[in-house]
GROMACS .gro file of C-alpha atoms in nm:
model
  131
    1MET     CA    1   0.000   0.000   0.000
    2THR     CA    2   0.283   0.242   0.086
    3ARG     CA    3   0.450   0.175  -0.249
    4HIS     CA    4   0.128   0.276  -0.429
    5LEU     CA    5   0.094   0.593  -0.223
    6ALA     CA    6   0.455   0.689  -0.295
    7ALA     CA    7   0.408   0.621  -0.666
    8GLY     CA    8   0.091   0.831  -0.665
    9LEU     CA    9   0.267   1.123  -0.500
   10VAL     CA   10   0.555   1.106  -0.748
   11MET     CA   11   0.305   1.111  -1.038
   12LEU     CA   12   0.124   1.405  -0.883
   13PHE     CA   13   0.443   1.609  -0.859
   14LEU     CA   14   0.556   1.513  -1.209
   15THR     CA   15   0.229   1.621  -1.367
   16ALA     CA   16   0.182   1.941  -1.169
   17VAL     CA   17   0.207   2.251  -1.386
   18PRO     CA   18   0.286   2.584  -1.226
   19ALA     CA   19  -0.001   2.830  -1.251
   20ALA     CA   20   0.060   3.136  -1.462
   21PRO     CA   21   0.040   3.462  -1.270
   22HIS     CA   22  -0.284   3.653  -1.310
   23HIS     CA   23  -0.337   4.023  -1.257
   24SER     CA   24  -0.643   4.237  -1.206
   25PHE     CA   25  -0.750   4.465  -1.489
   26ALA     CA   26  -0.724   4.776  -1.268
   27ALA     CA   27  -0.363   4.697  -1.172
   28GLU     CA   28  -0.247   4.698  -1.535
   29PHE     CA   29  -0.493   4.905  -1.740
   30ASP     CA   30  -0.672   5.239  -1.711
   31ALA     CA   31  -1.042   5.219  -1.799
   32SER     CA   32  -1.059   5.600  -1.805
   33LYS     CA   33  -0.820   5.602  -2.104
   34PRO     CA   34  -0.993   5.422  -2.389
   35PHE     CA   35  -0.833   5.377  -2.731
   36LYS     CA   36  -0.936   5.280  -3.082
   37LEU     CA   37  -0.647   5.166  -3.301
   38THR     CA   38  -0.624   5.012  -3.646
   39GLY     CA   39  -0.328   4.802  -3.749
   40VAL     CA   40  -0.196   4.485  -3.904
   41VAL     CA   41  -0.164   4.168  -3.695
   42THR     CA   42   0.200   4.060  -3.652
   43LYS     CA   43   0.164   3.783  -3.392
   44VAL     CA   44  -0.107   3.586  -3.208
   45GLU     CA   45  -0.043   3.399  -2.881
   46TRP     CA   46  -0.345   3.179  -2.805
   47GLN     CA   47  -0.269   3.076  -2.444
   48ASN     CA   48  -0.389   3.082  -2.085
   49PRO     CA   49  -0.449   3.285  -1.878
   50HIS     CA   50  -0.480   3.551  -2.153
   51THR     CA   51  -0.457   3.547  -2.528
   52TRP     CA   52  -0.230   3.818  -2.669
   53PHE     CA   53  -0.199   3.958  -3.018
   54TYR     CA   54   0.027   4.224  -3.160
   55ILE     CA   55  -0.047   4.484  -3.425
   56ASP     CA   56   0.164   4.733  -3.616
   57VAL     CA   57   0.002   5.076  -3.588
   58VAL     CA   58   0.122   5.380  -3.781
   59ASP     CA   59   0.161   5.682  -3.550
   60GLU     CA   60  -0.020   5.965  -3.731
   61LYS     CA   61   0.207   6.230  -3.573
   62ASN     CA   62   0.536   6.103  -3.716
   63ASP     CA   63   0.450   5.811  -3.950
   64LYS     CA   64   0.648   5.569  -3.728
   65VAL     CA   65   0.520   5.214  -3.691
   66ILE     CA   66   0.460   5.107  -3.333
   67ASN     CA   67   0.397   4.743  -3.243
   68TRP     CA   68   0.116   4.730  -2.986
   69ALA     CA   69   0.056   4.431  -2.756
   70MET     CA   70  -0.314   4.358  -2.700
   71GLU     CA   71  -0.443   4.143  -2.416
   72MET     CA   72  -0.770   3.956  -2.454
   73GLY     CA   73  -0.945   3.700  -2.238
   74SER     CA   74  -0.866   3.333  -2.203
   75PRO     CA   75  -0.902   3.098  -2.500
   76ASN     CA   76  -1.213   2.950  -2.334
   77GLY     CA   77  -1.371   3.294  -2.294
   78LEU     CA   78  -1.287   3.383  -2.652
   79MET     CA   79  -1.437   3.060  -2.786
   80ARG     CA   80  -1.759   3.135  -2.597
   81ALA     CA   81  -1.758   3.477  -2.769
   82GLY     CA   82  -1.727   3.317  -3.115
   83TRP     CA   83  -1.350   3.305  -3.166
   84THR     CA   84  -1.139   3.015  -3.293
   85ARG     CA   85  -0.761   2.987  -3.319
   86ASN     CA   86  -0.797   3.088  -3.684
   87THR     CA   87  -1.030   3.387  -3.645
   88MET     CA   88  -0.741   3.634  -3.656
   89LYS     CA   89  -0.426   3.564  -3.856
   90ILE     CA   90  -0.093   3.735  -3.913
   91GLY     CA   91  -0.141   3.997  -4.184
   92ASP     CA   92  -0.507   4.067  -4.102
   93LYS     CA   93  -0.607   4.431  -4.064
   94VAL     CA   94  -0.803   4.491  -3.743
   95THR     CA   95  -0.948   4.777  -3.542
   96VAL     CA   96  -0.926   4.736  -3.167
   97GLU     CA   97  -1.115   4.919  -2.893
   98GLY     CA   98  -1.002   4.892  -2.533
   99SER     CA   99  -0.808   5.053  -2.249
  100VAL     CA  100  -0.439   5.148  -2.240
  101ALA     CA  101  -0.175   5.022  -2.000
  102ARG     CA  102  -0.107   5.231  -1.692
  103ASP     CA  103   0.270   5.220  -1.750
  104GLY     CA  104   0.250   5.413  -2.079
  105SER     CA  105   0.379   5.125  -2.290
  106PRO     CA  106   0.213   5.042  -2.624
  107THR     CA  107  -0.004   4.782  -2.453
  108GLY     CA  108  -0.379   4.758  -2.431
  109ASN     CA  109  -0.659   4.546  -2.298
  110ALA     CA  110  -0.884   4.477  -2.597
  111ARG     CA  111  -1.258   4.498  -2.542
  112VAL     CA  112  -1.372   4.463  -2.904
  113VAL     CA  113  -1.191   4.358  -3.222
  114LEU     CA  114  -1.326   4.445  -3.568
  115LEU     CA  115  -1.193   4.220  -3.844
  116THR     CA  116  -1.166   4.463  -4.135
  117GLU     CA  117  -1.179   4.205  -4.415
  118THR     CA  118  -1.502   4.037  -4.299
  119GLY     CA  119  -1.655   4.324  -4.100
  120GLN     CA  120  -1.699   4.084  -3.809
  121ARG     CA  121  -1.704   4.259  -3.471
  122LEU     CA  122  -1.606   4.029  -3.182
  123PHE     CA  123  -1.607   4.073  -2.807
  124ALA     CA  124  -1.253   4.014  -2.677
  125ALA     CA  125  -1.351   3.849  -2.344
  126SER     CA  126  -1.181   4.140  -2.167
  127SER     CA  127  -1.088   4.114  -1.803
  128GLN     CA  128  -1.207   4.472  -1.748
  129ASN     CA  129  -1.509   4.362  -1.547
  130ASP     CA  130  -1.303   4.124  -1.333
  131ASN     CA  131  -1.152   4.405  -1.122
   0.00000   0.00000   0.00000
């Protein structure tokens, strides 16, 4: 019996996966500073606890391209909102509405994503209401 218990504990430790850190919306983003940006998707990271995508946005003031990081909800939340892994692909033009990062970096929490090519407007399973 002890051998089985020891084997079970070893298996438990071998299969344990460390939990990814999670933050509150209010700690990272400022809901009083909304944005609406249009750009071209450069990368999509479909992962827990948040899906991230990156878009190149042309700064209208100086014509420089800035790569913005956009946080969305979890893959599960996105699938419930109508997303699949293939909904947004590298090269797609999108318009994103959301809230900017408190630290001033080109980072945002996406609330809505408009897929320019199809006109599809999707909820981004934002963590904004999870304060």
